[in-house]
């Protein structure tokens, strides 16, 4: 039985992470059960506080966390989207802005120019957040290869290292980290070293990791995490005693520990407890399991393990305390289910077979109910309700949407799959499914948008097309007039200029003076035809008249010349206004044509691309959904199988307990496994006072 | 009883191993799908960018394009509730901020509040801001901004703080 218990304990402890380093975001005990290297991703998540902001995570570094975006409205807009987690919109806006920036002839005049480094980094960040690691890597490598200051290059190298690390490529991550030299931005100095240490651990170099982590003890934002990883590094380096001492320090309670730090503290205590169990140091194992908080993610495992530590030490009386507490908890948890078996097992060991039989019965009933629920849940997943529940938008508005899923009555399976959904791989698959759902919605709305664009273009065509011939005819007329007036103005200006070198006052004569001069000239011609006797007297009068007119013209010439220039300037103002109108008309005329011409090919191409993408997204979503469902069903089936195993144990054990209870009461062995009410011990009898039962 | 426990425990261990093996198989499939999902995201992003350009060209030609942006003054503690905008006396935008949006503004994000078309020339913008100051006191302020729309697109930025609304062109 002891061996069996040990095996059962080993199984129970598979739900607890092994001796592995931890990260700021890695506080979910289930996350490690699925993948031996999932901590790599988890550490990456932690080293990327903007991916999973948690209390220990630290600073928000999107867009360098500044208001610099305000200096370029579109960069600012992409940050506005990013800060809300709208990665697609943020990326799309910033991609467009960067594309436009690189198309500008003189980039130094563009408002994005002073922020280009940050913008490039932000693209990488957004891509990373949008789970586009390939593109993120390319974007950041581009910055790394560019001729940039040390601080910028080092930050790029750090980000690239993070990407490699997250993708489970520690060698590449280390290679990127080795490119860091010179000035390092202060806000990421500790993060760089934490990543370096975790990379060393991932590469199986715990000694090097320990050296780095020792320097990080007490670093702001890494409280608890650096200490825990330092302990793990020491253990992996074979320095068992030092590692255990460090883990003990990391597991010690602090006054102002955040939830994340408490979780990591619990994890340290769980690892220590497990080590003590393996070393058969049950008293110390008990001590460390007791240090685990009763509300944290490891509390169930801690209670179960604490009970086993007592049981393995032969102290079944003490094992009852944590197991009783655990057995009363949420019965979907595997630790709770095991406690439902462990508890009557302990009563059996205390010779309280009646109580054991009753508890085995209760466990059987509970397992039966759970199995029914699991079957129902499996069917629900098969019917597609699970995916429908995941795709509900209102749920995703909440940061804890995975937890909120537990409250969905119409999708009971989500209750069982919360832990699975918290695992990194499953969450990536889920997020991909949700991203595909989001893309599908976008593409569908764009598809309907094309019809609206077509409609706008058709309406504009129908409106402008009949108008334009008439407008063009009118315009040609106005155009001819405009050109004529412009030429006339130029002639006048030339003549006035000539006046400055060769003054001709008669050219500045007013209309009545011109008429008078014409009449004088006509009269003079007529006088010439008169007889000579009459001619002289008339001619003298004509000359006087001409002289008077010439006098006026010559004496008033400077004034008239000034006046003419002033009039020319007035004319220029009028012509300027006319020119503005002329250009405005030309622009409006062009805009009217451009508002409905030249779109057809572009829209057709986009329509086809949207259709193809929609098809592809649909196929991928189906595959992703099928895979998620398969994994979920696998998980539910595994749970069901485990429960059936427990059921089998409970069935044998309940019969055995009734037999032993009957024997203890001095009766004959029971003919059937049906409990005899009279043989059942008093449910209220305490193990401390085993009255009436064999001692 | 001991034998039963041993058998059951062995069965459980076997189940754990099989389960882990199956999970590894799924993980490979997930990885493969993840690659494809990244590709399709890239494609859709490029479609989206082109579509935005088309939309801008079609709906907001550069000679009439007018966009209004809102940002909070750096370090200001104003809890912005709503912004109401009228262009030349006509209602253009009325926006009520969620906590998430307010947080995004406080971190330095810039919201594009309005995009539309206006003719070249002189225009009036009436802005009314409502919110709460850091001490919980209700805050409301209205400002009228005159601006000139030229032939090129007009991007106007409003900077809101606890004691002013300022505007600047980009």
mmCIF file with all atom_site columns, N, CA, C and O in Angstrom, chain B residues 114-135:
data_model
loop_
_atom_site.group_PDB
_atom_site.id
_atom_site.type_symbol
_atom_site.label_atom_id
_atom_site.label_alt_id
_atom_site.label_comp_id
_atom_site.label_asym_id
_atom_site.label_entity_id
_atom_site.label_seq_id
_atom_site.pdbx_PDB_ins_code
_atom_site.Cartn_x
_atom_site.Cartn_y
_atom_site.Cartn_z
_atom_site.occupancy
_atom_site.B_iso_or_equiv
_atom_site.pdbx_formal_charge
_atom_site.auth_seq_id
_atom_site.auth_comp_id
_atom_site.auth_asym_id
_atom_site.auth_atom_id
_atom_site.pdbx_PDB_model_num
ATOM 1  N N  . UNK B 1 114 ? -12.557 62.154 -35.736 1.00 0.00 ? 114 UNK B N  1
ATOM 2  C CA . UNK B 1 114 ? -13.456 62.469 -36.850 1.00 0.00 ? 114 UNK B CA 1
ATOM 3  C C  . UNK B 1 114 ? -12.670 62.530 -38.154 1.00 0.00 ? 114 UNK B C  1
ATOM 4  O O  . UNK B 1 114 ? -11.568 63.058 -38.204 1.00 0.00 ? 114 UNK B O  1
ATOM 5  N N  . UNK B 1 115 ? -13.249 61.980 -39.184 1.00 0.00 ? 115 UNK B N  1
ATOM 6  C CA . UNK B 1 115 ? -12.708 62.129 -40.530 1.00 0.00 ? 115 UNK B CA 1
ATOM 7  C C  . UNK B 1 115 ? -13.864 62.533 -41.428 1.00 0.00 ? 115 UNK B C  1
ATOM 8  O O  . UNK B 1 115 ? -14.930 61.920 -41.375 1.00 0.00 ? 115 UNK B O  1
ATOM 9  N N  . UNK B 1 116 ? -13.644 63.553 -42.228 1.00 0.00 ? 116 UNK B N  1
ATOM 10 C CA . UNK B 1 116 ? -14.732 63.997 -43.107 1.00 0.00 ? 116 UNK B CA 1
ATOM 11 C C  . UNK B 1 116 ? -14.207 64.867 -44.230 1.00 0.00 ? 116 UNK B C  1
ATOM 12 O O  . UNK B 1 116 ? -12.997 64.915 -44.474 1.00 0.00 ? 116 UNK B O  1
ATOM 13 N N  . UNK B 1 117 ? -15.132 65.510 -44.899 1.00 0.00 ? 117 UNK B N  1
ATOM 14 C CA . UNK B 1 117 ? -14.773 66.391 -46.013 1.00 0.00 ? 117 UNK B CA 1
ATOM 15 C C  . UNK B 1 117 ? -15.280 67.794 -45.740 1.00 0.00 ? 117 UNK B C  1
ATOM 16 O O  . UNK B 1 117 ? -16.435 67.967 -45.347 1.00 0.00 ? 117 UNK B O  1
ATOM 17 N N  . UNK B 1 118 ? -14.414 68.780 -45.929 1.00 0.00 ? 118 UNK B N  1
ATOM 18 C CA . UNK B 1 118 ? -14.868 70.176 -45.842 1.00 0.00 ? 118 UNK B CA 1
ATOM 19 C C  . UNK B 1 118 ? -14.222 70.971 -46.976 1.00 0.00 ? 118 UNK B C  1
ATOM 20 O O  . UNK B 1 118 ? -13.157 70.599 -47.477 1.00 0.00 ? 118 UNK B O  1
ATOM 21 N N  . UNK B 1 119 ? -14.888 72.036 -47.340 1.00 0.00 ? 119 UNK B N  1
ATOM 22 C CA . UNK B 1 119 ? -14.391 72.860 -48.444 1.00 0.00 ? 119 UNK B CA 1
ATOM 23 C C  . UNK B 1 119 ? -13.194 73.696 -47.978 1.00 0.00 ? 119 UNK B C  1
ATOM 24 O O  . UNK B 1 119 ? -13.021 73.925 -46.781 1.00 0.00 ? 119 UNK B O  1
ATOM 25 N N  . UNK B 1 120 ? -12.408 74.151 -48.936 1.00 0.00 ? 120 UNK B N  1
ATOM 26 C CA . UNK B 1 120 ? -11.284 75.030 -48.595 1.00 0.00 ? 120 UNK B CA 1
ATOM 27 C C  . UNK B 1 120 ? -11.852 76.340 -48.047 1.00 0.00 ? 120 UNK B C  1
ATOM 28 O O  . UNK B 1 120 ? -12.954 76.732 -48.407 1.00 0.00 ? 120 UNK B O  1
ATOM 29 N N  . UNK B 1 121 ? -11.065 76.959 -47.177 1.00 0.00 ? 121 UNK B N  1
ATOM 30 C CA . UNK B 1 121 ? -11.499 78.243 -46.633 1.00 0.00 ? 121 UNK B CA 1
ATOM 31 C C  . UNK B 1 121 ? -11.473 78.255 -45.120 1.00 0.00 ? 121 UNK B C  1
ATOM 32 O O  . UNK B 1 121 ? -10.872 77.403 -44.477 1.00 0.00 ? 121 UNK B O  1
ATOM 33 N N  . UNK B 1 122 ? -12.160 79.253 -44.557 1.00 0.00 ? 122 UNK B N  1
ATOM 34 C CA . UNK B 1 122 ? -12.165 79.433 -43.099 1.00 0.00 ? 122 UNK B CA 1
ATOM 35 C C  . UNK B 1 122 ? -13.288 78.609 -42.464 1.00 0.00 ? 122 UNK B C  1
ATOM 36 O O  . UNK B 1 122 ? -14.384 78.534 -43.014 1.00 0.00 ? 122 UNK B O  1
ATOM 37 N N  . UNK B 1 123 ? -12.995 78.000 -41.309 1.00 0.00 ? 123 UNK B N  1
ATOM 38 C CA . UNK B 1 123 ? -13.998 77.183 -40.615 1.00 0.00 ? 123 UNK B CA 1
ATOM 39 C C  . UNK B 1 123 ? -13.930 77.404 -39.107 1.00 0.00 ? 123 UNK B C  1
ATOM 40 O O  . UNK B 1 123 ? -12.924 77.880 -38.591 1.00 0.00 ? 123 UNK B O  1
ATOM 41 N N  . UNK B 1 124 ? -15.011 77.041 -38.466 1.00 0.00 ? 124 UNK B N  1
ATOM 42 C CA . UNK B 1 124 ? -15.093 77.151 -36.999 1.00 0.00 ? 124 UNK B CA 1
ATOM 43 C C  . UNK B 1 124 ? -15.301 75.762 -36.418 1.00 0.00 ? 124 UNK B C  1
ATOM 44 O O  . UNK B 1 124 ? -16.119 74.995 -36.919 1.00 0.00 ? 124 UNK B O  1
ATOM 45 N N  . UNK B 1 125 ? -14.564 75.484 -35.353 1.00 0.00 ? 125 UNK B N  1
ATOM 46 C CA . UNK B 1 125 ? -14.702 74.193 -34.672 1.00 0.00 ? 125 UNK B CA 1
ATOM 47 C C  . UNK B 1 125 ? -15.115 74.468 -33.230 1.00 0.00 ? 125 UNK B C  1
ATOM 48 O O  . UNK B 1 125 ? -14.444 75.235 -32.537 1.00 0.00 ? 125 UNK B O  1
ATOM 49 N N  . UNK B 1 126 ? -16.228 73.891 -32.821 1.00 0.00 ? 126 UNK B N  1
ATOM 50 C CA . UNK B 1 126 ? -16.657 74.046 -31.421 1.00 0.00 ? 126 UNK B CA 1
ATOM 51 C C  . UNK B 1 126 ? -16.417 72.734 -30.697 1.00 0.00 ? 126 UNK B C  1
ATOM 52 O O  . UNK B 1 126 ? -16.935 71.693 -31.117 1.00 0.00 ? 126 UNK B O  1
ATOM 53 N N  . UNK B 1 127 ? -15.643 72.788 -29.645 1.00 0.00 ? 127 UNK B N  1
ATOM 54 C CA . UNK B 1 127 ? -15.296 71.574 -28.896 1.00 0.00 ? 127 UNK B CA 1
ATOM 55 C C  . UNK B 1 127 ? -15.824 71.694 -27.474 1.00 0.00 ? 127 UNK B C  1
ATOM 56 O O  . UNK B 1 127 ? -15.574 72.703 -26.813 1.00 0.00 ? 127 UNK B O  1
ATOM 57 N N  . UNK B 1 128 ? -16.543 70.682 -27.034 1.00 0.00 ? 128 UNK B N  1
ATOM 58 C CA . UNK B 1 128 ? -17.008 70.644 -25.635 1.00 0.00 ? 128 UNK B CA 1
ATOM 59 C C  . UNK B 1 128 ? -16.484 69.357 -25.002 1.00 0.00 ? 128 UNK B C  1
ATOM 60 O O  . UNK B 1 128 ? -16.690 68.263 -25.542 1.00 0.00 ? 128 UNK B O  1
ATOM 61 N N  . UNK B 1 129 ? -15.784 69.529 -23.899 1.00 0.00 ? 129 UNK B N  1
ATOM 62 C CA . UNK B 1 129 ? -15.175 68.398 -23.206 1.00 0.00 ? 129 UNK B CA 1
ATOM 63 C C  . UNK B 1 129 ? -15.814 68.252 -21.832 1.00 0.00 ? 129 UNK B C  1
ATOM 64 O O  . UNK B 1 129 ? -16.032 69.246 -21.148 1.00 0.00 ? 129 UNK B O  1
ATOM 65 N N  . UNK B 1 130 ? -16.120 67.012 -21.469 1.00 0.00 ? 130 UNK B N  1
ATOM 66 C CA . UNK B 1 130 ? -16.664 66.759 -20.117 1.00 0.00 ? 130 UNK B CA 1
ATOM 67 C C  . UNK B 1 130 ? -15.845 65.662 -19.459 1.00 0.00 ? 130 UNK B C  1
ATOM 68 O O  . UNK B 1 130 ? -15.350 64.758 -20.135 1.00 0.00 ? 130 UNK B O  1
ATOM 69 N N  . UNK B 1 131 ? -15.683 65.788 -18.157 1.00 0.00 ? 131 UNK B N  1
ATOM 70 C CA . UNK B 1 131 ? -14.915 64.770 -17.438 1.00 0.00 ? 131 UNK B CA 1
ATOM 71 C C  . UNK B 1 131 ? -14.864 65.065 -15.961 1.00 0.00 ? 131 UNK B C  1
ATOM 72 O O  . UNK B 1 131 ? -15.725 65.783 -15.443 1.00 0.00 ? 131 UNK B O  1
ATOM 73 N N  . UNK B 1 132 ? -13.867 64.483 -15.316 1.00 0.00 ? 132 UNK B N  1
ATOM 74 C CA . UNK B 1 132 ? -13.692 64.733 -13.881 1.00 0.00 ? 132 UNK B CA 1
ATOM 75 C C  . UNK B 1 132 ? -12.227 65.016 -13.608 1.00 0.00 ? 132 UNK B C  1
ATOM 76 O O  . UNK B 1 132 ? -11.351 64.385 -14.187 1.00 0.00 ? 132 UNK B O  1
ATOM 77 N N  . UNK B 1 133 ? -12.013 65.963 -12.720 1.00 0.00 ? 133 UNK B N  1
ATOM 78 C CA . UNK B 1 133 ? -10.639 66.256 -12.313 1.00 0.00 ? 133 UNK B CA 1
ATOM 79 C C  . UNK B 1 133 ? -10.167 65.182 -11.327 1.00 0.00 ? 133 UNK B C  1
ATOM 80 O O  . UNK B 1 133 ? -10.958 64.368 -10.854 1.00 0.00 ? 133 UNK B O  1
ATOM 81 N N  . UNK B 1 134 ? -8.883  65.200 -11.029 1.00 0.00 ? 134 UNK B N  1
ATOM 82 C CA . UNK B 1 134 ? -8.304  64.186 -10.130 1.00 0.00 ? 134 UNK B CA 1
ATOM 83 C C  . UNK B 1 134 ? -8.975  64.194 -8.756  1.00 0.00 ? 134 UNK B C  1
ATOM 84 O O  . UNK B 1 134 ? -9.108  63.144 -8.117  1.00 0.00 ? 134 UNK B O  1
ATOM 85 N N  . UNK B 1 135 ? -9.447  65.368 -8.333  1.00 0.00 ? 135 UNK B N  1
ATOM 86 C CA . UNK B 1 135 ? -10.095 65.447 -7.008  1.00 0.00 ? 135 UNK B CA 1
ATOM 87 C C  . UNK B 1 135 ? -11.575 65.069 -7.051  1.00 0.00 ? 135 UNK B C  1
ATOM 88 O O  . UNK B 1 135 ? -12.296 65.239 -6.080  1.00 0.00 ? 135 UNK B O  1
#
